[in-house]
Amino acid sequence: MEHPLRAGEPGAGGLDRQSGGRAAEDLAGHLGRRGGRLVGDERHVELLHQPAPAEHVVGAWLADKSRAPLYKLAKSPHLWSRRVAMISCFHYIKRGDSKDALKIAEMLLNDQHDLMHKATGWMLREVGKRVDIKDLRGFLKRYAARMPRTMLR
């Protein structure tokens, strides 16, 4: 079965609330069937690993729901699934909520991939700029010694 969120399929191309909600529903259902893997084929992940779709489709759709799918994505062995989990938190950061971003950043401290270090570092900087510098300083006080250099930039 191919992934329902391939570019060019209904619900995948537009980021309006209606199609974005449908795409996120497809994503949530698909996660359950795929054991947390975001996509069936790495070529199809291009849609959601970009910041705008991750934030506006996944993050926005989960805003008033359980955020458990983000934590499932963050534990995935697949790079792009973990990246979507982190970047989706931008939606909450922009609204003054850093809780999920900090928890997922903690989960990803030991990630081996440089792209995850960059995405996590970016979201941590946004927590400091948009939510509360004290939240960021507290995180850094606990974890800076363990954080990869790229994540600290």
PDB file of C-alpha atoms in Angstrom:
ATOM      1  CA  MET A   1       0.000   0.000   0.000  1.00  0.00           C
ATOM      2  CA  GLU A   2       1.411   3.379  -0.938  1.00  0.00           C
ATOM      3  CA  HIS A   3       1.353   6.319   1.408  1.00  0.00           C
ATOM      4  CA  PRO A   4      -1.734   8.552   1.066  1.00  0.00           C
ATOM      5  CA  LEU A   5       0.225  11.798   1.430  1.00  0.00           C
ATOM      6  CA  ARG A   6       2.224  11.642  -1.774  1.00  0.00           C
ATOM      7  CA  ALA A   7       2.548  14.948  -3.544  1.00  0.00           C
ATOM      8  CA  GLY A   8      -0.183  15.344  -6.107  1.00  0.00           C
ATOM      9  CA  GLU A   9      -2.802  13.309  -4.286  1.00  0.00           C
ATOM     10  CA  PRO A  10      -5.876  14.862  -2.691  1.00  0.00           C
ATOM     11  CA  GLY A  11      -5.099  16.350   0.679  1.00  0.00           C
ATOM     12  CA  ALA A  12      -1.381  16.475   0.026  1.00  0.00           C
ATOM     13  CA  GLY A  13      -0.909  19.563  -2.093  1.00  0.00           C
ATOM     14  CA  GLY A  14      -2.893  22.223  -0.270  1.00  0.00           C
ATOM     15  CA  LEU A  15      -2.210  23.508   3.186  1.00  0.00           C
ATOM     16  CA  ASP A  16      -5.627  24.973   3.853  1.00  0.00           C
ATOM     17  CA  ARG A  17      -7.412  23.817   6.989  1.00  0.00           C
ATOM     18  CA  GLN A  18      -9.684  21.369   5.229  1.00  0.00           C
ATOM     19  CA  SER A  19      -7.112  19.543   3.111  1.00  0.00           C
ATOM     20  CA  GLY A  20      -4.462  19.879   5.818  1.00  0.00           C
ATOM     21  CA  GLY A  21      -6.787  18.248   8.333  1.00  0.00           C
ATOM     22  CA  ARG A  22      -7.515  15.401   5.949  1.00  0.00           C
ATOM     23  CA  ALA A  23      -3.821  14.906   5.252  1.00  0.00           C
ATOM     24  CA  ALA A  24      -3.059  14.816   8.967  1.00  0.00           C
ATOM     25  CA  GLU A  25      -5.882  12.328   9.569  1.00  0.00           C
ATOM     26  CA  ASP A  26      -4.401  10.145   6.846  1.00  0.00           C
ATOM     27  CA  LEU A  27      -1.003  10.513   8.498  1.00  0.00           C
ATOM     28  CA  ALA A  28      -2.269   9.557  11.952  1.00  0.00           C
ATOM     29  CA  GLY A  29      -4.059   6.494  10.611  1.00  0.00           C
ATOM     30  CA  HIS A  30      -1.051   5.525   8.566  1.00  0.00           C
ATOM     31  CA  LEU A  31       1.261   5.752  11.575  1.00  0.00           C
ATOM     32  CA  GLY A  32      -0.742   3.095  13.357  1.00  0.00           C
ATOM     33  CA  ARG A  33      -0.443   0.728  10.398  1.00  0.00           C
ATOM     34  CA  ARG A  34       3.231   1.429   9.754  1.00  0.00           C
ATOM     35  CA  GLY A  35       4.584   1.073  13.287  1.00  0.00           C
ATOM     36  CA  GLY A  36       5.449   4.762  13.542  1.00  0.00           C
ATOM     37  CA  ARG A  37       7.031   5.059  10.121  1.00  0.00           C
ATOM     38  CA  LEU A  38       5.882   8.236   8.458  1.00  0.00           C
ATOM     39  CA  VAL A  39       5.956   7.042   4.875  1.00  0.00           C
ATOM     40  CA  GLY A  40       6.109   3.836   2.883  1.00  0.00           C
ATOM     41  CA  ASP A  41       8.733   5.229   0.540  1.00  0.00           C
ATOM     42  CA  GLU A  42      11.405   7.818   1.405  1.00  0.00           C
ATOM     43  CA  ARG A  43      10.767   9.624  -1.906  1.00  0.00           C
ATOM     44  CA  HIS A  44       7.325  10.644  -0.669  1.00  0.00           C
ATOM     45  CA  VAL A  45       8.431  12.343   2.526  1.00  0.00           C
ATOM     46  CA  GLU A  46       9.340  15.571   0.731  1.00  0.00           C
ATOM     47  CA  LEU A  47       5.924  17.018   1.481  1.00  0.00           C
ATOM     48  CA  LEU A  48       5.999  16.780   5.252  1.00  0.00           C
ATOM     49  CA  HIS A  49       9.632  17.211   6.232  1.00  0.00           C
ATOM     50  CA  GLN A  50       9.631  20.804   5.030  1.00  0.00           C
ATOM     51  CA  PRO A  51       8.988  23.310   7.823  1.00  0.00           C
ATOM     52  CA  ALA A  52       5.672  24.736   6.571  1.00  0.00           C
ATOM     53  CA  PRO A  53       3.846  21.421   6.005  1.00  0.00           C
ATOM     54  CA  ALA A  54       5.203  19.893   9.215  1.00  0.00           C
ATOM     55  CA  GLU A  55       4.116  22.917  11.228  1.00  0.00           C
ATOM     56  CA  HIS A  56       0.851  23.717   9.461  1.00  0.00           C
ATOM     57  CA  VAL A  57      -0.387  20.218   8.666  1.00  0.00           C
ATOM     58  CA  VAL A  58       0.852  17.963  11.441  1.00  0.00           C
ATOM     59  CA  GLY A  59       1.401  20.534  14.202  1.00  0.00           C
ATOM     60  CA  ALA A  60      -1.833  22.419  13.579  1.00  0.00           C
ATOM     61  CA  TRP A  61      -3.925  19.281  13.307  1.00  0.00           C
ATOM     62  CA  LEU A  62      -2.653  17.931  16.616  1.00  0.00           C
ATOM     63  CA  ALA A  63      -3.091  21.280  18.403  1.00  0.00           C
ATOM     64  CA  ASP A  64      -6.358  20.257  20.071  1.00  0.00           C
ATOM     65  CA  LYS A  65      -5.639  16.506  20.132  1.00  0.00           C
ATOM     66  CA  SER A  66      -3.251  14.147  21.824  1.00  0.00           C
ATOM     67  CA  ARG A  67       0.294  14.845  20.727  1.00  0.00           C
ATOM     68  CA  ALA A  68       1.192  11.171  21.121  1.00  0.00           C
ATOM     69  CA  PRO A  69       1.786  10.822  17.338  1.00  0.00           C
ATOM     70  CA  LEU A  70       4.651  13.334  17.632  1.00  0.00           C
ATOM     71  CA  TYR A  71       6.343  11.216  20.276  1.00  0.00           C
ATOM     72  CA  LYS A  72       5.845   8.122  18.156  1.00  0.00           C
ATOM     73  CA  LEU A  73       7.456   9.909  15.212  1.00  0.00           C
ATOM     74  CA  ALA A  74      10.338  11.092  17.427  1.00  0.00           C
ATOM     75  CA  LYS A  75      11.105   7.440  18.290  1.00  0.00           C
ATOM     76  CA  SER A  76      11.041   6.310  14.664  1.00  0.00           C
ATOM     77  CA  PRO A  77      14.195   4.815  13.135  1.00  0.00           C
ATOM     78  CA  HIS A  78      13.497   6.966  10.061  1.00  0.00           C
ATOM     79  CA  LEU A  79      15.184  10.358   9.886  1.00  0.00           C
ATOM     80  CA  TRP A  80      12.351  12.199   8.169  1.00  0.00           C
ATOM     81  CA  SER A  81       9.765  10.964  10.652  1.00  0.00           C
ATOM     82  CA  ARG A  82      11.868  12.247  13.561  1.00  0.00           C
ATOM     83  CA  ARG A  83      12.378  15.549  11.756  1.00  0.00           C
ATOM     84  CA  VAL A  84       8.633  16.009  11.243  1.00  0.00           C
ATOM     85  CA  ALA A  85       8.109  15.402  14.982  1.00  0.00           C
ATOM     86  CA  MET A  86      10.557  18.169  15.887  1.00  0.00           C
ATOM     87  CA  ILE A  87       9.544  20.719  13.251  1.00  0.00           C
ATOM     88  CA  SER A  88       5.826  20.208  13.992  1.00  0.00           C
ATOM     89  CA  CYS A  89       6.482  21.713  17.416  1.00  0.00           C
ATOM     90  CA  PHE A  90       7.026  25.097  15.741  1.00  0.00           C
ATOM     91  CA  HIS A  91       3.238  25.438  15.642  1.00  0.00           C
ATOM     92  CA  TYR A  92       3.085  25.261  19.456  1.00  0.00           C
ATOM     93  CA  ILE A  93       6.200  27.375  20.003  1.00  0.00           C
ATOM     94  CA  LYS A  94       4.640  30.214  17.991  1.00  0.00           C
ATOM     95  CA  ARG A  95       1.686  30.055  20.391  1.00  0.00           C
ATOM     96  CA  GLY A  96       3.819  30.195  23.536  1.00  0.00           C
ATOM     97  CA  ASP A  97       3.964  26.474  24.323  1.00  0.00           C
ATOM     98  CA  SER A  98       7.414  24.903  24.568  1.00  0.00           C
ATOM     99  CA  LYS A  99       6.516  21.716  26.474  1.00  0.00           C
ATOM    100  CA  ASP A 100       6.446  19.293  23.535  1.00  0.00           C
ATOM    101  CA  ALA A 101       9.423  20.878  21.799  1.00  0.00           C
ATOM    102  CA  LEU A 102      11.579  20.503  24.906  1.00  0.00           C
ATOM    103  CA  LYS A 103      10.477  16.916  25.534  1.00  0.00           C
ATOM    104  CA  ILE A 104      11.103  15.897  21.936  1.00  0.00           C
ATOM    105  CA  ALA A 105      14.445  17.740  21.901  1.00  0.00           C
ATOM    106  CA  GLU A 106      15.429  15.731  24.974  1.00  0.00           C
ATOM    107  CA  MET A 107      14.433  12.518  23.188  1.00  0.00           C
ATOM    108  CA  LEU A 108      16.609  13.482  20.222  1.00  0.00           C
ATOM    109  CA  LEU A 109      19.768  14.465  22.134  1.00  0.00           C
ATOM    110  CA  ASN A 110      21.581  11.309  21.064  1.00  0.00           C
ATOM    111  CA  ASP A 111      20.375  11.304  17.465  1.00  0.00           C
ATOM    112  CA  GLN A 112      23.265  10.561  15.130  1.00  0.00           C
ATOM    113  CA  HIS A 113      22.044  12.550  12.122  1.00  0.00           C
ATOM    114  CA  ASP A 114      23.262  16.100  11.500  1.00  0.00           C
ATOM    115  CA  LEU A 115      19.889  17.144  10.022  1.00  0.00           C
ATOM    116  CA  MET A 116      18.261  16.282  13.347  1.00  0.00           C
ATOM    117  CA  HIS A 117      20.862  18.325  15.216  1.00  0.00           C
ATOM    118  CA  LYS A 118      20.047  21.322  13.005  1.00  0.00           C
ATOM    119  CA  ALA A 119      16.262  20.954  13.323  1.00  0.00           C
ATOM    120  CA  THR A 120      16.425  20.478  17.092  1.00  0.00           C
ATOM    121  CA  GLY A 121      18.786  23.418  17.545  1.00  0.00           C
ATOM    122  CA  TRP A 122      16.490  25.607  15.455  1.00  0.00           C
ATOM    123  CA  MET A 123      13.430  24.705  17.558  1.00  0.00           C
ATOM    124  CA  LEU A 124      15.383  25.309  20.776  1.00  0.00           C
ATOM    125  CA  ARG A 125      16.411  28.770  19.553  1.00  0.00           C
ATOM    126  CA  GLU A 126      12.779  29.502  18.719  1.00  0.00           C
ATOM    127  CA  VAL A 127      11.769  28.473  22.256  1.00  0.00           C
ATOM    128  CA  GLY A 128      14.215  31.063  23.598  1.00  0.00           C
ATOM    129  CA  LYS A 129      13.037  33.773  21.199  1.00  0.00           C
ATOM    130  CA  ARG A 130       9.282  33.176  21.189  1.00  0.00           C
ATOM    131  CA  VAL A 131       8.335  31.461  24.452  1.00  0.00           C
ATOM    132  CA  ASP A 132      10.692  32.059  27.364  1.00  0.00           C
ATOM    133  CA  ILE A 133      14.458  32.389  27.489  1.00  0.00           C
ATOM    134  CA  LYS A 134      14.307  30.737  30.938  1.00  0.00           C
ATOM    135  CA  ASP A 135      12.917  27.549  29.353  1.00  0.00           C
ATOM    136  CA  LEU A 136      15.841  27.464  26.926  1.00  0.00           C
ATOM    137  CA  ARG A 137      18.414  28.246  29.620  1.00  0.00           C
ATOM    138  CA  GLY A 138      17.023  25.489  31.836  1.00  0.00           C
ATOM    139  CA  PHE A 139      17.268  22.994  28.982  1.00  0.00           C
ATOM    140  CA  LEU A 140      20.814  24.082  28.171  1.00  0.00           C
ATOM    141  CA  LYS A 141      21.865  23.916  31.812  1.00  0.00           C
ATOM    142  CA  ARG A 142      20.749  20.275  31.942  1.00  0.00           C
ATOM    143  CA  TYR A 143      21.882  19.107  28.506  1.00  0.00           C
ATOM    144  CA  ALA A 144      24.445  21.440  26.878  1.00  0.00           C
ATOM    145  CA  ALA A 145      27.352  19.164  27.798  1.00  0.00           C
ATOM    146  CA  ARG A 146      25.656  16.275  25.943  1.00  0.00           C
ATOM    147  CA  MET A 147      24.370  18.222  22.945  1.00  0.00           C
ATOM    148  CA  PRO A 148      26.073  17.875  19.568  1.00  0.00           C
ATOM    149  CA  ARG A 149      27.858  21.022  18.436  1.00  0.00           C
ATOM    150  CA  THR A 150      25.479  21.579  15.512  1.00  0.00           C
ATOM    151  CA  MET A 151      22.503  21.548  17.889  1.00  0.00           C
ATOM    152  CA  LEU A 152      24.128  24.294  19.982  1.00  0.00           C
ATOM    153  CA  ARG A 153      24.642  26.740  17.094  1.00  0.00           C
TER     154      ARG A 153
END
